[in-house]
PDB file of C-alpha atoms in Angstrom:
ATOM      1  CA  MET A  18     -12.869 -14.896 -16.441  1.00 88.00           C
ATOM      2  CA  SER A  19     -12.852 -13.081 -13.129  1.00 93.00           C
ATOM      3  CA  LEU A  20     -15.068 -10.028 -12.381  1.00 93.00           C
ATOM      4  CA  VAL A  21     -12.024  -7.792 -12.308  1.00 94.00           C
ATOM      5  CA  GLU A  22     -11.017  -9.034 -15.764  1.00 95.00           C
ATOM      6  CA  LEU A  23     -14.599  -8.540 -17.118  1.00 96.00           C
ATOM      7  CA  ILE A  24     -14.607  -5.087 -15.735  1.00 96.00           C
ATOM      8  CA  ALA A  25     -11.199  -4.238 -17.371  1.00 95.00           C
ATOM      9  CA  GLN A  26     -12.336  -5.584 -20.699  1.00 96.00           C
ATOM     10  CA  ALA A  27     -15.860  -4.042 -20.851  1.00 96.00           C
ATOM     11  CA  ASP A  28     -16.705  -1.231 -23.191  1.00 95.00           C
ATOM     12  CA  GLU A  29     -18.676   1.956 -22.184  1.00 94.00           C
ATOM     13  CA  ARG A  30     -22.049   0.351 -22.403  1.00 94.00           C
ATOM     14  CA  GLY A  31     -21.030  -2.692 -20.552  1.00 95.00           C
ATOM     15  CA  LEU A  32     -19.556  -0.715 -17.722  1.00 96.00           C
ATOM     16  CA  ALA A  33     -22.452   1.630 -17.406  1.00 96.00           C
ATOM     17  CA  ALA A  34     -24.803  -1.372 -17.468  1.00 96.00           C
ATOM     18  CA  SER A  35     -22.687  -2.964 -14.879  1.00 97.00           C
ATOM     19  CA  GLY A  36     -22.738   0.028 -12.424  1.00 97.00           C
ATOM     20  CA  LEU A  37     -26.302   0.659 -13.130  1.00 97.00           C
ATOM     21  CA  ALA A  38     -27.382  -2.858 -12.395  1.00 97.00           C
ATOM     22  CA  CYS A  39     -25.409  -2.951  -9.166  1.00 97.00           C
ATOM     23  CA  LEU A  40     -27.328   0.320  -8.074  1.00 96.00           C
ATOM     24  CA  ASP A  41     -30.594  -1.093  -9.420  1.00 95.00           C
ATOM     25  CA  ARG A  42     -30.300  -4.332  -7.231  1.00 96.00           C
ATOM     26  CA  CYS A  43     -29.494  -2.326  -4.038  1.00 95.00           C
ATOM     27  CA  LEU A  44     -32.360   0.211  -4.652  1.00 92.00           C
ATOM     28  CA  PRO A  45     -34.745  -1.476  -2.070  1.00 90.00           C
ATOM     29  CA  LEU A  46     -32.509  -0.136   0.582  1.00 92.00           C
ATOM     30  CA  LEU A  47     -33.393   3.416  -0.267  1.00 91.00           C
ATOM     31  CA  GLY A  48     -37.035   2.719  -0.754  1.00 86.00           C
ATOM     32  CA  GLY A  49     -36.762   3.447  -4.416  1.00 81.00           C
ATOM     33  CA  ASP A  50     -39.588   2.711  -6.725  1.00 86.00           C
ATOM     34  CA  ASP A  51     -38.668  -0.139  -9.127  1.00 86.00           C
ATOM     35  CA  GLU A  52     -39.145   2.050 -12.240  1.00 91.00           C
ATOM     36  CA  LEU A  53     -36.792   4.800 -10.833  1.00 93.00           C
ATOM     37  CA  LEU A  54     -33.844   3.752 -12.920  1.00 94.00           C
ATOM     38  CA  ARG A  55     -35.837   2.521 -15.961  1.00 93.00           C
ATOM     39  CA  PRO A  56     -35.058   5.788 -17.950  1.00 94.00           C
ATOM     40  CA  LEU A  57     -31.328   5.203 -17.319  1.00 95.00           C
ATOM     41  CA  TRP A  58     -31.725   1.679 -18.810  1.00 95.00           C
ATOM     42  CA  ALA A  59     -33.453   3.200 -21.822  1.00 94.00           C
ATOM     43  CA  ARG A  60     -30.716   5.738 -22.327  1.00 94.00           C
ATOM     44  CA  LEU A  61     -28.147   2.873 -22.403  1.00 92.00           C
ATOM     45  CA  ALA A  62     -30.219   1.056 -25.066  1.00 91.00           C
ATOM     46  CA  ASP A  63     -30.466   4.043 -27.397  1.00 91.00           C
ATOM     47  CA  GLY A  64     -27.045   5.559 -26.571  1.00 89.00           C
ATOM     48  CA  SER A  65     -28.347   8.958 -25.541  1.00 93.00           C
ATOM     49  CA  ASP A  66     -27.220  11.093 -22.733  1.00 94.00           C
ATOM     50  CA  TRP A  67     -28.259   9.947 -19.272  1.00 95.00           C
ATOM     51  CA  SER A  68     -27.336  12.992 -17.253  1.00 95.00           C
ATOM     52  CA  ALA A  69     -30.952  14.272 -16.918  1.00 94.00           C
ATOM     53  CA  GLY A  70     -32.081  10.813 -15.799  1.00 94.00           C
ATOM     54  CA  LEU A  71     -29.388  10.709 -13.187  1.00 95.00           C
ATOM     55  CA  ALA A  72     -30.450  14.132 -11.833  1.00 95.00           C
ATOM     56  CA  LEU A  73     -34.123  12.990 -11.718  1.00 94.00           C
ATOM     57  CA  ALA A  74     -33.258   9.723  -9.848  1.00 94.00           C
ATOM     58  CA  ARG A  75     -31.094  11.631  -7.267  1.00 94.00           C
ATOM     59  CA  THR A  76     -34.037  14.163  -6.849  1.00 94.00           C
ATOM     60  CA  ALA A  77     -36.620  11.422  -6.421  1.00 93.00           C
ATOM     61  CA  LEU A  78     -34.538   9.725  -3.681  1.00 91.00           C
ATOM     62  CA  GLY A  79     -34.017  13.037  -1.896  1.00 88.00           C
ATOM     63  CA  PRO A  80     -31.129  13.736   0.465  1.00 88.00           C
ATOM     64  CA  ALA A  81     -29.262  11.218   2.508  1.00 88.00           C
ATOM     65  CA  ASP A  82     -30.950  10.291   5.849  1.00 90.00           C
ATOM     66  CA  PRO A  83     -28.733  10.489   8.902  1.00 91.00           C
ATOM     67  CA  ALA A  84     -30.340   7.368  10.187  1.00 90.00           C
ATOM     68  CA  ASP A  85     -29.127   5.395   7.102  1.00 92.00           C
ATOM     69  CA  ASP A  86     -27.092   2.256   7.877  1.00 92.00           C
ATOM     70  CA  GLU A  87     -23.925   1.413   6.098  1.00 93.00           C
ATOM     71  CA  ALA A  88     -25.583  -0.522   3.334  1.00 93.00           C
ATOM     72  CA  ALA A  89     -27.997   2.370   2.512  1.00 94.00           C
ATOM     73  CA  ARG A  90     -25.074   4.804   2.502  1.00 95.00           C
ATOM     74  CA  LEU A  91     -23.118   2.672   0.178  1.00 96.00           C
ATOM     75  CA  THR A  92     -26.128   2.415  -2.161  1.00 96.00           C
ATOM     76  CA  ARG A  93     -26.759   6.165  -2.126  1.00 96.00           C
ATOM     77  CA  ARG A  94     -23.021   6.708  -2.854  1.00 96.00           C
ATOM     78  CA  MET A  95     -23.448   4.569  -5.964  1.00 97.00           C
ATOM     79  CA  LEU A  96     -26.001   6.964  -7.379  1.00 96.00           C
ATOM     80  CA  GLU A  97     -24.428  10.095  -6.221  1.00 96.00           C
ATOM     81  CA  SER A  98     -21.025   9.102  -7.807  1.00 97.00           C
ATOM     82  CA  ALA A  99     -22.410   8.087 -11.125  1.00 97.00           C
ATOM     83  CA  PRO A 100     -20.719  10.144 -13.808  1.00 97.00           C
ATOM     84  CA  ALA A 101     -22.893  12.401 -15.932  1.00 94.00           C
ATOM     85  CA  GLU A 102     -20.559  11.842 -18.849  1.00 92.00           C
ATOM     86  CA  ARG A 103     -20.824   8.229 -19.973  1.00 92.00           C
ATOM     87  CA  THR A 104     -17.476   7.455 -21.524  1.00 93.00           C
ATOM     88  CA  ALA A 105     -15.397   4.380 -20.791  1.00 92.00           C
ATOM     89  CA  ASP A 106     -12.857   6.388 -18.851  1.00 95.00           C
ATOM     90  CA  ALA A 107     -15.623   8.034 -16.831  1.00 95.00           C
ATOM     91  CA  VAL A 108     -17.696   4.889 -16.116  1.00 96.00           C
ATOM     92  CA  ARG A 109     -14.947   2.303 -15.473  1.00 96.00           C
ATOM     93  CA  PRO A 110     -13.945   3.499 -11.983  1.00 97.00           C
ATOM     94  CA  TRP A 111     -17.633   4.058 -11.195  1.00 98.00           C
ATOM     95  CA  ALA A 112     -18.592   0.483 -12.299  1.00 97.00           C
ATOM     96  CA  ASP A 113     -15.596  -0.963 -10.340  1.00 96.00           C
ATOM     97  CA  ALA A 114     -16.675   0.956  -7.210  1.00 97.00           C
ATOM     98  CA  CYS A 115     -20.328  -0.092  -7.749  1.00 97.00           C
ATOM     99  CA  SER A 116     -19.269  -3.781  -7.908  1.00 96.00           C
ATOM    100  CA  ALA A 117     -17.268  -3.630  -4.649  1.00 95.00           C
ATOM    101  CA  ALA A 118     -20.088  -1.510  -2.904  1.00 96.00           C
ATOM    102  CA  SER A 119     -22.871  -3.887  -4.089  1.00 96.00           C
ATOM    103  CA  LEU A 120     -21.017  -6.981  -2.854  1.00 94.00           C
ATOM    104  CA  ARG A 121     -20.273  -5.216   0.510  1.00 93.00           C
ATOM    105  CA  VAL A 122     -24.020  -4.343   0.779  1.00 94.00           C
ATOM    106  CA  HIS A 123     -24.940  -7.987   0.107  1.00 93.00           C
ATOM    107  CA  GLY A 124     -22.417  -9.159   2.671  1.00 91.00           C
ATOM    108  CA  LEU A 125     -23.850  -6.726   5.248  1.00 91.00           C
ATOM    109  CA  LEU A 126     -27.278  -8.164   4.694  1.00 91.00           C
ATOM    110  CA  ASP A 127     -26.418 -11.894   4.291  1.00 87.00           C
ATOM    111  CA  PRO A 128     -27.670 -13.680   7.465  1.00 80.00           C
ATOM    112  CA  ALA A 129     -24.764 -16.287   6.919  1.00 77.00           C
ATOM    113  CA  ALA A 130     -22.048 -13.494   6.843  1.00 68.00           C
ATOM    114  CA  ASP A 131     -22.469 -12.318  10.455  1.00 68.00           C
ATOM    115  CA  GLY A 132     -21.646  -8.559   9.607  1.00 61.00           C
ATOM    116  CA  GLY A 133     -20.317  -9.162   6.201  1.00 59.00           C
ATOM    117  CA  PRO A 134     -17.265 -10.851   4.711  1.00 61.00           C
ATOM    118  CA  ALA A 135     -13.848  -9.267   5.153  1.00 62.00           C
ATOM    119  CA  PRO A 136     -12.892  -6.896   2.384  1.00 60.00           C
ATOM    120  CA  ASP A 137     -10.101  -9.207   1.378  1.00 66.00           C
ATOM    121  CA  GLY A 138     -12.632 -11.977   0.878  1.00 73.00           C
ATOM    122  CA  LEU A 139     -14.636  -9.710  -1.365  1.00 81.00           C
ATOM    123  CA  ASP A 140     -11.452  -8.836  -3.284  1.00 79.00           C
ATOM    124  CA  ALA A 141     -10.617 -12.509  -3.577  1.00 81.00           C
ATOM    125  CA  GLY A 142     -14.134 -13.193  -4.861  1.00 84.00           C
ATOM    126  CA  ARG A 143     -13.830 -10.433  -7.515  1.00 85.00           C
ATOM    127  CA  ALA A 144     -10.499 -11.761  -8.527  1.00 86.00           C
ATOM    128  CA  GLY A 145     -11.971 -15.255  -9.172  1.00 84.00           C
ATOM    129  CA  ASP A 146     -11.875 -17.103  -5.904  1.00 80.00           C
ATOM    130  CA  PRO A 147     -15.452 -17.070  -4.528  1.00 79.00           C
ATOM    131  CA  ALA A 148     -14.959 -20.057  -2.255  1.00 79.00           C
ATOM    132  CA  ASP A 149     -15.288 -18.352   1.017  1.00 80.00           C
ATOM    133  CA  LEU A 150     -18.168 -15.833   0.155  1.00 86.00           C
ATOM    134  CA  PRO A 151     -21.472 -16.201   1.877  1.00 88.00           C
ATOM    135  CA  PRO A 152     -24.403 -17.300  -0.342  1.00 90.00           C
ATOM    136  CA  LEU A 153     -26.043 -13.856  -0.929  1.00 92.00           C
ATOM    137  CA  VAL A 154     -22.636 -12.421  -1.863  1.00 91.00           C
ATOM    138  CA  ALA A 155     -21.787 -15.228  -4.122  1.00 91.00           C
ATOM    139  CA  ALA A 156     -25.008 -14.821  -5.865  1.00 94.00           C
ATOM    140  CA  GLU A 157     -24.470 -11.193  -6.395  1.00 95.00           C
ATOM    141  CA  LEU A 158     -21.020 -11.901  -7.787  1.00 94.00           C
ATOM    142  CA  ARG A 159     -22.602 -14.166 -10.316  1.00 95.00           C
ATOM    143  CA  ARG A 160     -25.149 -11.534 -11.317  1.00 97.00           C
ATOM    144  CA  GLN A 161     -22.417  -8.895 -11.858  1.00 97.00           C
ATOM    145  CA  ALA A 162     -20.497 -11.287 -14.063  1.00 96.00           C
ATOM    146  CA  ALA A 163     -23.650 -12.222 -15.941  1.00 97.00           C
ATOM    147  CA  VAL A 164     -24.456  -8.638 -16.734  1.00 97.00           C
ATOM    148  CA  LEU A 165     -20.874  -8.028 -18.061  1.00 97.00           C
ATOM    149  CA  GLU A 166     -20.919 -11.196 -20.110  1.00 97.00           C
ATOM    150  CA  LEU A 167     -24.310 -10.454 -21.585  1.00 96.00           C
ATOM    151  CA  LEU A 168     -23.093  -7.001 -22.809  1.00 95.00           C
ATOM    152  CA  ALA A 169     -19.801  -8.313 -24.029  1.00 94.00           C
ATOM    153  CA  GLY A 170     -21.526 -11.108 -25.900  1.00 93.00           C
ATOM    154  CA  HIS A 171     -24.657  -9.331 -27.305  1.00 93.00           C
ATOM    155  CA  GLY A 172     -23.931  -5.606 -27.067  1.00 85.00           C
ATOM    156  CA  ALA A 173     -27.060  -3.447 -26.841  1.00 85.00           C
ATOM    157  CA  GLN A 174     -29.267  -6.588 -27.478  1.00 90.00           C
ATOM    158  CA  GLY A 175     -27.865  -7.879 -24.036  1.00 92.00           C
ATOM    159  CA  LEU A 176     -29.471  -5.013 -22.190  1.00 94.00           C
ATOM    160  CA  ARG A 177     -32.817  -6.599 -21.794  1.00 94.00           C
ATOM    161  CA  ARG A 178     -31.455  -9.784 -20.330  1.00 95.00           C
ATOM    162  CA  ALA A 179     -29.046  -7.713 -18.078  1.00 95.00           C
ATOM    163  CA  LEU A 180     -32.078  -5.785 -16.828  1.00 95.00           C
ATOM    164  CA  GLU A 181     -33.900  -9.157 -16.104  1.00 95.00           C
ATOM    165  CA  VAL A 182     -30.935 -10.286 -14.083  1.00 95.00           C
ATOM    166  CA  SER A 183     -30.894  -7.052 -12.105  1.00 95.00           C
ATOM    167  CA  MET A 184     -34.715  -7.356 -11.407  1.00 94.00           C
ATOM    168  CA  GLU A 185     -34.245 -10.736 -10.073  1.00 95.00           C
ATOM    169  CA  GLY A 186     -31.449  -9.592  -7.839  1.00 95.00           C
ATOM    170  CA  ARG A 187     -33.569  -6.730  -6.637  1.00 94.00           C
ATOM    171  CA  ARG A 188     -36.392  -9.088  -5.817  1.00 94.00           C
ATOM    172  CA  VAL A 189     -33.975 -11.280  -3.769  1.00 94.00           C
ATOM    173  CA  LEU A 190     -32.514  -8.239  -1.889  1.00 93.00           C
ATOM    174  CA  ARG A 191     -36.133  -6.767  -1.218  1.00 92.00           C
ATOM    175  CA  ALA A 192     -37.066 -10.124   0.307  1.00 92.00           C
ATOM    176  CA  VAL A 193     -33.851 -10.096   2.573  1.00 90.00           C
ATOM    177  CA  VAL A 194     -34.504  -6.569   3.569  1.00 87.00           C
ATOM    178  CA  SER A 195     -38.200  -7.319   4.298  1.00 87.00           C
ATOM    179  CA  ARG A 196     -37.194 -10.514   6.367  1.00 86.00           C
ATOM    180  CA  ARG A 197     -34.599  -8.375   8.237  1.00 80.00           C
ATOM    181  CA  ALA A 198     -37.187  -5.680   9.040  1.00 79.00           C
ATOM    182  CA  ARG A 199     -39.640  -8.228  10.408  1.00 81.00           C
ATOM    183  CA  SER A 200     -36.967  -9.826  12.660  1.00 75.00           C
ATOM    184  CA  VAL A 201     -36.083  -6.427  14.054  1.00 69.00           C
ATOM    185  CA  ALA A 202     -39.673  -5.510  14.658  1.00 68.00           C
ATOM    186  CA  ASP A 203     -40.294  -8.928  16.207  1.00 66.00           C
ATOM    187  CA  PRO A 204     -37.049 -10.349  17.629  1.00 61.00           C
ATOM    188  CA  GLY A 205     -38.759 -13.619  18.820  1.00 59.00           C
ATOM    189  CA  ALA A 206     -39.976 -14.448  15.286  1.00 52.00           C
TER     190      ALA A 206
END
């Protein structure tokens, strides 16, 4: 099933986990602590309100920095646009937007993408044709699908594995960001 189809069929918990996982994987761009979103994951597990956790995460990251690049702006927008009300109708457009934004972030950071894949390439990948996607973007597409499949197949019990998938992606992105920062600091390296 394509990512677009998985999002269309997901329930409230799957959609919220999908959007949260995209945000979680991109968090290194904002310098966020690895544990920053952990309370939101806990709220998904027990089904409780996550609005206070969202407010705390937004406060912890502070206001937008005018020096932010496009990838950081996209990541911040994921957090800022998260709906306080966690209903399927509220989280579906957010999860879809987070999916597209996270793929774009990965495209911007992928050394093989040379500035990121074209938006129509990302749309084709989300629709089920990942053939022309650069490696970092293709891996992010697989992670997004894995999170939705875990929640669809295992419900709340799939959250732990979804979080593990997200943490793996966060480590990968952190390494890419670190490598990129070193190459900017030492262009001859």
